């Protein structure tokens, strides 16, 4: 499977773990990193690759579906502390192996983020473009505080400790979802050599300015991040049915999906008006996280309707970080379509 530059510098594919297990190291030489979904099931053994293990159930696709990030350049890879990484000269994929999974969530989060920052800086990719977070039992409270709120404290502490801004243009795009209680924290990320451009949503309060009703420390993420990867690429953060800072359409998954897609459409308007990057909803590759597996058809239906054509969407059962939210949707637009 030789690299095909005509398809763009970065591609995202879905492949089952069973199929990946049959591939030789040579065939995986252009793989930047892998995200292995599914509750339980084996790890991807044998290959010296960063593999993020995300303990959520896949909906409407094989239970062992993996996302495979491929690129068109020679790769380097290694391990820095608990972080396994590969990098292609402009982009770095990082996955944290959490040895300290028994630590309190706030401390485990701070340690994971410090490790990501250290590994990215050591390799010359200091800009965090996109971070994905999966927190086991995300809506449960332990020591009196919801686990998502504990996570937000640890995340912000790591940014401050590492001299990073916790608001404004350098804040990474992100998602934060639940996972099986067996997997307390999974963190994986993309980092770049050159600074991306964060985009905020004028319909929403920036998450890093949320009032303290949502926790003692605000979440540290931007609504989207735009970057040049041999052409413009857009990473849309996990997006939900939030207007201002409030959750809207409580209990109605179709309305929540429509509001979420309005929010994503507004981010595309911002990308077009401010940065000249022209995408519409039909150009994106989506990932949808559903609190209730039974909502799959409703979410797919609303997505196809809003996009105006069938779009690719990997759907997963995962709790969303506010207990009243039923769906969160993220997206990417890659140069050349990225498939
Ligand atoms: C929201 O808009 C919904 O804490 O990193 C979306 C994306 C959400 C990222 C995060 C949280 C995060 O607040 C939740």
Short mmCIF file of C-alpha atoms and ligand atoms in Angstrom, two decimals:
data_model
loop_
_atom_site.label_atom_id
_atom_site.label_comp_id
_atom_site.label_asym_id
_atom_site.label_seq_id
_atom_site.Cartn_x
_atom_site.Cartn_y
_atom_site.Cartn_z
CA UNK A 1 0.00 0.00 0.00
CA UNK A 2 2.26 2.72 -1.29
CA UNK A 3 1.68 6.32 -0.39
CA UNK A 4 -0.37 8.16 -2.96
CA UNK A 5 0.33 11.87 -2.80
CA UNK A 6 -2.56 12.65 -5.14
CA UNK A 7 -4.86 11.74 -2.26
CA UNK A 8 -3.33 14.38 0.00
CA UNK A 9 -0.70 14.50 2.68
CA UNK A 10 -2.94 13.13 5.39
CA UNK A 11 -5.65 10.51 5.10
CA UNK A 12 -8.08 9.01 7.56
CA UNK A 13 -9.36 5.48 6.96
CA UNK A 14 -11.46 2.96 8.85
CA UNK A 15 -10.05 -0.55 9.01
CA UNK A 16 -10.93 -3.43 11.36
CA UNK A 17 -8.39 -4.59 13.93
CA UNK A 18 -8.68 -8.08 12.43
CA UNK A 19 -7.62 -6.73 9.05
CA UNK A 20 -4.79 -4.64 10.52
CA UNK A 21 -3.44 -7.75 12.24
CA UNK A 22 -2.76 -9.29 8.81
CA UNK A 23 -0.68 -6.33 7.62
CA UNK A 24 3.10 -6.39 7.68
CA UNK A 25 5.21 -3.66 9.25
CA UNK A 26 6.09 -2.60 5.71
CA UNK A 27 2.43 -2.20 4.82
CA UNK A 28 1.95 -0.01 7.88
CA UNK A 29 5.03 2.12 7.17
CA UNK A 30 2.91 5.12 6.18
CA UNK A 31 0.68 4.93 9.27
CA UNK A 32 1.00 7.91 11.59
CA UNK A 33 -1.20 6.44 14.28
CA UNK A 34 -4.19 4.22 14.99
CA UNK A 35 -7.26 4.59 17.19
CA UNK A 36 -8.66 1.22 18.21
CA UNK A 37 -12.34 1.40 19.24
CA UNK A 38 -14.43 -1.24 20.97
CA UNK A 39 -15.18 -2.39 24.48
CA UNK A 40 -12.87 -5.26 25.38
CA UNK A 41 -11.23 -7.16 22.54
CA UNK A 42 -7.53 -7.61 22.00
CA UNK A 43 -4.88 -4.98 21.55
CA UNK A 44 -3.13 -4.53 18.25
CA UNK A 45 -0.02 -6.53 18.93
CA UNK A 46 3.34 -6.62 17.26
CA UNK A 47 3.66 -3.29 15.50
CA UNK A 48 5.82 -0.48 16.77
CA UNK A 49 3.06 2.08 16.27
CA UNK A 50 1.14 4.50 18.46
CA UNK A 51 -2.25 2.88 19.08
CA UNK A 52 -4.81 4.70 21.19
CA UNK A 53 -7.21 2.26 22.86
CA UNK A 54 -10.67 3.84 23.17
CA UNK A 55 -13.11 1.70 25.17
CA UNK A 56 -16.38 2.71 23.52
CA UNK A 57 -18.82 0.62 21.49
CA UNK A 58 -18.90 1.04 17.71
CA UNK A 59 -22.42 1.51 16.28
CA UNK A 60 -23.43 0.32 12.82
CA UNK A 61 -19.92 -0.82 11.83
CA UNK A 62 -17.63 -3.71 12.85
CA UNK A 63 -17.07 -3.86 16.63
CA UNK A 64 -13.27 -3.72 16.14
CA UNK A 65 -13.26 -0.68 13.84
CA UNK A 66 -10.04 1.34 13.93
CA UNK A 67 -9.25 4.78 12.60
CA UNK A 68 -5.98 4.80 10.71
CA UNK A 69 -4.18 8.09 10.07
CA UNK A 70 -1.88 7.72 7.06
CA UNK A 71 0.53 10.19 5.56
CA UNK A 72 2.67 10.61 2.51
CA UNK A 73 6.09 11.25 3.97
CA UNK A 74 8.76 9.16 5.63
CA UNK A 75 7.98 8.70 9.31
CA UNK A 76 9.98 8.69 12.48
CA UNK A 77 8.64 7.22 15.68
CA UNK A 78 9.49 6.49 19.26
CA UNK A 79 8.50 6.66 22.86
CA UNK A 80 8.99 9.62 25.19
CA UNK A 81 8.01 8.78 28.76
CA UNK A 82 4.48 7.33 28.61
CA UNK A 83 3.87 8.73 25.11
CA UNK A 84 4.15 6.62 21.97
CA UNK A 85 4.46 8.77 18.84
CA UNK A 86 5.10 8.96 15.11
CA UNK A 87 5.82 12.09 13.09
CA UNK A 88 6.06 12.91 9.37
CA UNK A 89 7.93 16.24 9.32
CA UNK A 90 4.86 18.44 9.72
CA UNK A 91 2.47 16.43 11.88
CA UNK A 92 2.94 14.23 14.96
CA UNK A 93 0.48 11.69 16.37
CA UNK A 94 0.81 10.97 20.09
CA UNK A 95 -0.89 8.43 22.32
CA UNK A 96 -0.41 8.27 26.08
CA UNK A 97 0.00 4.88 27.74
CA UNK A 98 -1.19 5.49 31.27
CA UNK A 99 0.84 3.43 33.64
CA UNK A 100 -0.58 5.43 36.54
CA UNK A 101 -4.20 4.48 35.75
CA UNK A 102 -4.75 4.03 39.49
CA UNK A 103 -4.00 7.69 40.27
CA UNK A 104 -6.87 10.05 41.01
CA UNK A 105 -8.32 11.34 37.74
CA UNK A 106 -7.22 14.93 38.26
CA UNK A 107 -3.61 13.85 38.83
CA UNK A 108 -3.68 11.29 36.00
CA UNK A 109 -4.97 13.98 33.64
CA UNK A 110 -2.30 16.48 34.63
CA UNK A 111 0.39 13.82 34.20
CA UNK A 112 -0.96 12.77 30.78
CA UNK A 113 -1.04 16.34 29.49
CA UNK A 114 2.41 17.15 30.83
CA UNK A 115 3.69 14.04 29.07
CA UNK A 116 2.02 15.01 25.78
CA UNK A 117 3.46 18.53 25.93
CA UNK A 118 6.94 17.22 26.79
CA UNK A 119 6.98 14.64 23.99
CA UNK A 120 5.64 17.11 21.42
CA UNK A 121 8.14 19.81 22.38
CA UNK A 122 11.07 17.36 22.44
CA UNK A 123 10.40 16.40 18.81
CA UNK A 124 9.85 19.98 17.61
CA UNK A 125 6.04 19.80 17.27
CA UNK A 126 5.11 22.23 20.05
CA UNK A 127 1.64 23.18 18.74
CA UNK A 128 -1.19 20.99 19.95
CA UNK A 129 -3.63 20.89 17.04
CA UNK A 130 -6.21 18.39 18.28
CA UNK A 131 -6.62 16.34 21.46
CA UNK A 132 -9.11 13.54 22.10
CA UNK A 133 -9.99 12.59 25.69
CA UNK A 134 -11.97 9.59 26.92
CA UNK A 135 -12.80 9.46 30.60
CA UNK A 136 -14.24 6.31 32.15
CA UNK A 137 -17.58 6.94 33.89
CA UNK A 138 -17.33 10.60 32.88
CA UNK A 139 -20.58 11.73 34.52
CA UNK A 140 -20.05 9.92 37.83
CA UNK A 141 -19.05 11.89 40.88
CA UNK A 142 -16.24 10.70 43.10
CA UNK A 143 -14.88 12.79 45.96
CA UNK A 144 -17.92 15.04 45.51
CA UNK A 145 -17.06 16.30 42.01
CA UNK A 146 -18.13 14.94 38.62
CA UNK A 147 -15.26 13.17 36.90
CA UNK A 148 -15.40 15.49 33.85
CA UNK A 149 -14.93 18.42 36.24
CA UNK A 150 -11.97 16.71 37.92
CA UNK A 151 -10.50 16.17 34.45
CA UNK A 152 -10.90 19.88 33.64
CA UNK A 153 -8.93 20.85 36.74
CA UNK A 154 -6.04 18.52 35.89
CA UNK A 155 -6.02 19.60 32.24
CA UNK A 156 -5.90 23.30 33.06
CA UNK A 157 -3.21 22.74 35.70
CA UNK A 158 -0.99 21.05 33.10
CA UNK A 159 -1.42 23.93 30.65
CA UNK A 160 -0.49 26.47 33.34
CA UNK A 161 2.42 24.41 34.67
CA UNK A 162 3.85 24.09 31.15
CA UNK A 163 3.57 27.82 30.44
CA UNK A 164 0.72 27.44 27.96
CA UNK A 165 -2.22 29.82 27.53
CA UNK A 166 -5.58 28.52 28.78
CA UNK A 167 -7.60 30.87 26.54
CA UNK A 168 -7.21 32.29 23.05
CA UNK A 169 -5.70 31.37 19.72
CA UNK A 170 -3.21 28.72 20.88
CA UNK A 171 -5.74 26.49 22.66
CA UNK A 172 -6.14 23.12 20.90
CA UNK A 173 -9.32 21.70 19.40
CA UNK A 174 -10.58 18.79 21.51
CA UNK A 175 -13.25 16.27 22.37
CA UNK A 176 -14.05 14.86 25.80
CA UNK A 177 -16.27 11.79 26.05
CA UNK A 178 -16.96 8.87 28.29
CA UNK A 179 -15.57 5.36 28.08
CA UNK A 180 -15.99 2.07 29.87
CA UNK A 181 -15.32 2.26 33.61
CA UNK A 182 -12.40 -0.12 33.01
CA UNK A 183 -10.61 2.64 31.08
CA UNK A 184 -10.22 5.62 33.42
CA UNK A 185 -8.45 7.91 30.93
CA UNK A 186 -7.32 7.72 27.31
CA UNK A 187 -5.63 10.68 25.64
CA UNK A 188 -4.35 10.93 22.08
CA UNK A 189 -3.41 13.97 20.04
CA UNK A 190 -2.07 15.54 16.87
CA UNK A 191 0.65 18.20 17.10
CA UNK A 192 2.26 20.39 14.45
CA UNK A 193 5.51 22.23 13.81
CA UNK A 194 3.76 25.42 12.70
CA UNK A 195 1.03 27.15 14.67
CA UNK A 196 -2.55 26.36 13.68
CA UNK A 197 -5.30 28.99 13.87
CA UNK A 198 -8.05 28.45 16.40
CA UNK A 199 -11.62 29.31 15.42
CA UNK A 200 -14.35 30.17 17.91
CA UNK A 201 -18.11 29.97 17.39
CA UNK A 202 -19.95 33.32 17.65
CA UNK A 203 -23.12 31.46 18.75
CA UNK A 204 -21.32 29.95 21.74
CA UNK A 205 -19.38 31.30 24.67
CA UNK A 206 -15.81 30.08 24.25
CA UNK A 207 -15.48 26.97 26.41
CA UNK A 208 -12.45 28.47 28.16
CA UNK A 209 -14.77 31.30 29.29
CA UNK A 210 -17.60 29.09 30.56
CA UNK A 211 -18.94 30.29 33.93
CA UNK A 212 -18.17 28.21 37.01
CA UNK A 213 -21.65 26.57 36.89
CA UNK A 214 -19.95 23.94 34.72
CA UNK A 215 -17.09 23.26 37.10
CA UNK A 216 -14.40 25.06 39.10
CA UNK A 217 -12.04 25.20 36.11
CA UNK A 218 -13.19 25.90 32.57
CA UNK A 219 -12.48 23.39 29.80
CA UNK A 220 -9.34 24.21 27.82
CA UNK A 221 -10.29 23.79 24.16
CA UNK A 222 -11.08 25.84 21.07
CA UNK A 223 -14.09 25.17 18.82
CA UNK A 224 -11.96 24.28 15.77
CA UNK A 225 -8.39 24.48 14.55
CA UNK A 226 -7.29 25.31 11.02
CA UNK A 227 -3.85 24.25 9.77
CA UNK A 228 -1.92 24.00 6.52
CA UNK A 229 -1.01 20.39 5.71
CA UNK A 230 -0.05 20.77 2.02
CA UNK A 231 -3.43 22.48 1.77
CA UNK A 232 -5.87 23.70 4.40
CA UNK A 233 -7.17 21.19 6.96
CA UNK A 234 -9.84 21.82 9.57
CA UNK A 235 -10.28 19.95 12.86
CA UNK A 236 -13.70 20.65 14.38
CA UNK A 237 -13.87 19.96 18.11
CA UNK A 238 -16.57 17.89 19.69
CA UNK A 239 -19.68 20.02 19.18
CA UNK A 240 -22.99 19.76 20.97
CA UNK A 241 -26.41 21.34 21.37
CA UNK A 242 -25.09 24.34 23.27
CA UNK A 243 -26.05 27.96 22.56
CA UNK A 244 -24.28 30.62 24.59
CA UNK A 245 -23.14 28.35 27.38
CA UNK A 246 -26.45 26.52 27.93
CA UNK A 247 -27.52 23.08 26.77
CA UNK A 248 -30.66 23.34 24.64
CA UNK A 249 -33.33 20.87 23.40
CA UNK A 250 -33.13 18.69 26.50
CA UNK A 251 -34.36 15.15 25.82
CA UNK A 252 -34.77 15.63 22.05
CA UNK A 253 -31.99 13.93 20.12
CA UNK A 254 -33.14 15.13 16.69
CA UNK A 255 -33.23 18.78 17.77
CA UNK A 256 -29.91 18.39 19.58
CA UNK A 257 -28.37 16.98 16.39
CA UNK A 258 -29.76 19.86 14.30
CA UNK A 259 -28.44 22.45 16.77
CA UNK A 260 -25.05 20.73 16.82
CA UNK A 261 -24.87 20.84 13.03
CA UNK A 262 -25.86 24.53 13.03
CA UNK A 263 -22.90 25.10 15.33
CA UNK A 264 -20.58 23.22 12.97
CA UNK A 265 -21.98 25.12 9.96
CA UNK A 266 -21.20 28.40 11.72
CA UNK A 267 -17.59 27.26 12.25
CA UNK A 268 -17.38 26.61 8.51
CA UNK A 269 -18.74 30.12 7.89
CA UNK A 270 -16.02 31.51 10.16
CA UNK A 271 -13.34 29.49 8.34
CA UNK A 272 -14.60 30.81 5.01
CA UNK A 273 -15.08 34.46 5.99
CA UNK A 274 -11.97 34.91 8.09
CA UNK A 275 -9.54 32.50 6.46
CA UNK A 276 -10.84 31.86 2.94
CA UNK A 277 -11.14 28.11 3.52
CA UNK A 278 -14.32 27.01 1.76
CA UNK A 279 -15.97 23.84 2.99
CA UNK A 280 -19.60 22.98 3.46
CA UNK A 281 -21.16 20.34 5.70
CA UNK A 282 -21.08 17.79 2.86
CA UNK A 283 -17.25 17.96 2.66
CA UNK A 284 -16.52 16.83 6.21
CA UNK A 285 -15.75 13.44 7.68
CA UNK A 286 -17.69 13.04 10.93
CA UNK A 287 -17.53 11.17 14.19
CA UNK A 288 -20.72 11.09 16.28
CA UNK A 289 -20.84 10.11 19.94
CA UNK A 290 -24.29 8.98 21.11
CA UNK A 291 -25.30 8.59 24.72
CA UNK A 292 -27.98 6.08 23.65
CA UNK A 293 -27.22 3.54 20.93
CA UNK A 294 -30.91 3.54 19.95
CA UNK A 295 -30.54 7.11 18.62
CA UNK A 296 -28.24 6.02 15.76
CA UNK A 297 -30.84 6.24 12.98
CA UNK A 298 -32.12 9.62 14.17
CA UNK A 299 -28.62 11.11 14.25
CA UNK A 300 -27.61 9.66 10.88
CA UNK A 301 -30.85 10.88 9.36
CA UNK A 302 -30.39 14.45 10.61
CA UNK A 303 -26.76 14.48 9.51
CA UNK A 304 -27.58 13.35 5.96
CA UNK A 305 -30.37 15.92 5.80
CA UNK A 306 -28.17 18.81 7.01
CA UNK A 307 -25.24 17.82 4.78
CA UNK A 308 -27.50 17.48 1.76
CA UNK A 309 -25.79 14.24 0.74
CA UNK A 310 -24.61 11.01 2.37
CA UNK A 311 -21.49 11.70 4.41
CA UNK A 312 -19.05 9.42 6.17
CA UNK A 313 -19.64 9.24 9.91
CA UNK A 314 -18.15 6.86 12.43
CA UNK A 315 -20.73 6.43 15.20
CA UNK A 316 -19.84 5.45 18.74
CA UNK A 317 -21.77 4.91 21.97
CA UNK A 318 -20.24 7.24 24.52
CA UNK A 319 -21.44 9.41 27.35
CA UNK A 320 -21.18 13.13 26.67
CA UNK A 321 -19.57 15.43 29.22
CA UNK A 322 -22.80 17.16 30.27
CA UNK A 323 -25.31 14.65 31.60
CA UNK A 324 -28.19 16.27 29.64
CA UNK A 325 -26.49 16.08 26.25
CA UNK A 326 -27.46 13.12 24.06
CA UNK A 327 -25.04 13.65 21.17
CA UNK A 328 -21.69 15.24 20.37
CA UNK A 329 -20.32 15.46 16.83
CA UNK A 330 -16.79 16.24 15.65
CA UNK A 331 -15.43 16.52 12.13
CA UNK A 332 -12.35 16.89 9.96
CA UNK A 333 -11.78 18.33 6.51
CA UNK A 334 -8.51 17.16 4.98
CA UNK A 335 -6.64 18.40 1.89
CA UNK A 336 -7.74 16.47 -1.18
CA UNK A 337 -10.60 14.84 0.71
CA UNK A 338 -8.26 12.81 2.89
CA UNK A 339 -9.63 9.35 2.18
C1 LIG B 1 -19.11 21.70 24.88
O1 LIG B 1 -19.22 22.37 23.86
C2 LIG B 1 -19.43 20.24 24.77
O2 LIG B 1 -13.74 19.37 27.44
O3 LIG B 1 -12.40 19.01 25.77
C3 LIG B 1 -16.81 19.38 23.53
C4 LIG B 1 -15.50 19.32 23.07
C5 LIG B 1 -17.05 19.36 24.89
C6 LIG B 1 -14.43 19.25 23.96
C7 LIG B 1 -13.53 19.20 26.23
C8 LIG B 1 -15.97 19.29 25.78
C9 LIG B 1 -14.68 19.23 25.32
O4 LIG B 1 -18.78 22.17 25.98
C10 LIG B 1 -18.45 19.38 25.41
#
